[in-house]
XYZ file of C-alpha atoms in Angstrom:
109
model
C 45.420 -13.540 8.325
C 46.041 -13.553 4.570
C 46.362 -10.256 2.768
C 43.914 -9.243 0.058
C 46.712 -8.304 -2.318
C 50.314 -7.179 -2.486
C 51.842 -4.803 -5.012
C 55.294 -4.988 -6.529
C 56.733 -2.353 -8.824
C 59.893 -2.182 -10.904
C 61.185 0.080 -13.634
C 62.530 -1.959 -16.537
C 63.818 -1.188 -20.020
C 61.941 -2.746 -22.950
C 63.217 -1.959 -26.445
C 65.261 0.893 -24.936
C 62.127 2.424 -23.395
C 61.517 2.733 -19.651
C 58.475 0.760 -18.519
C 56.945 0.663 -15.051
C 56.123 -2.966 -14.376
C 53.464 -3.340 -11.708
C 52.560 -6.760 -10.316
C 49.506 -7.308 -8.142
C 49.495 -10.565 -6.205
C 45.828 -11.087 -5.331
C 44.376 -13.433 -2.739
C 42.701 -16.515 -4.146
C 40.532 -17.328 -1.156
C 36.783 -17.286 -1.695
C 36.472 -14.518 0.930
C 38.072 -12.142 -1.593
C 36.023 -13.102 -4.665
C 34.149 -9.775 -4.604
C 37.196 -7.590 -3.878
C 39.714 -9.174 -6.238
C 38.084 -7.940 -9.497
C 38.532 -4.351 -8.296
C 42.226 -4.776 -9.128
C 41.539 -5.875 -12.730
C 40.836 -2.592 -14.582
C 43.713 -1.454 -16.811
C 45.395 -4.860 -16.579
C 47.575 -5.548 -19.624
C 48.208 -9.242 -18.957
C 47.373 -11.786 -16.249
C 49.825 -14.326 -14.860
C 47.782 -17.329 -13.756
C 49.937 -19.452 -11.466
C 49.369 -23.031 -10.364
C 51.415 -25.679 -8.580
C 52.607 -28.516 -10.834
C 52.265 -30.900 -7.873
C 48.660 -29.983 -7.041
C 45.855 -31.275 -9.236
C 43.395 -28.973 -7.395
C 45.564 -25.939 -8.130
C 45.666 -26.869 -11.824
C 41.905 -27.519 -11.972
C 41.287 -24.070 -10.445
C 42.791 -22.550 -13.591
C 39.851 -23.897 -15.618
C 37.098 -23.698 -13.026
C 37.923 -20.429 -11.249
C 40.626 -18.215 -12.745
C 39.869 -18.325 -16.469
C 36.117 -17.772 -16.012
C 36.800 -14.924 -13.576
C 39.226 -12.997 -15.764
C 37.187 -13.627 -18.912
C 34.146 -12.194 -17.134
C 35.806 -9.157 -15.525
C 38.510 -8.460 -18.126
C 37.396 -9.907 -21.463
C 40.067 -9.950 -24.117
C 42.986 -9.413 -21.731
C 45.664 -12.052 -22.443
C 47.036 -14.382 -19.799
C 50.205 -16.386 -19.275
C 49.912 -19.740 -17.522
C 52.767 -20.225 -15.026
C 53.590 -23.566 -13.412
C 55.198 -23.171 -9.986
C 57.074 -25.574 -7.703
C 58.841 -27.199 -10.659
C 61.605 -28.339 -8.323
C 59.122 -30.651 -6.581
C 58.366 -32.490 -9.828
C 61.516 -34.569 -9.195
C 61.434 -34.527 -5.386
C 61.282 -38.081 -4.015
C 59.167 -37.187 -0.961
C 56.675 -35.234 -3.055
C 56.454 -37.984 -5.667
C 55.854 -40.590 -2.962
C 53.080 -38.483 -1.408
C 51.452 -38.095 -4.820
C 51.804 -41.842 -5.571
C 50.091 -42.683 -2.273
C 47.124 -40.620 -3.487
C 47.342 -42.186 -6.968
C 48.354 -38.807 -8.402
C 51.282 -37.498 -10.402
C 52.709 -34.050 -11.181
C 51.042 -31.956 -13.876
C 52.835 -32.411 -17.210
C 53.542 -29.849 -19.908
C 51.131 -31.719 -22.180
C 48.239 -31.214 -19.791
């Protein structure tokens, strides 16, 4: 059973000032579409993550995540984060993608 969200917290120094960095890892499943926005108030920045070896994951940035955060948290900046970079050069992964006539997401995309 997937969790709705997980919290991570760390105290870090930024410009010699202590900052409490709180990360909320929210569930992306459709079942949580109504609950997830409850974690958005007072968000300073969103990290939108996608897999560089999954076209569907990348497309979800445009079709799901950006519309959702723009609706529920207009004006809040986001950082786009590509994950699984190590698989971009993995022979087995590349072969699987080739069989499906796909390729890893590039930095230009």
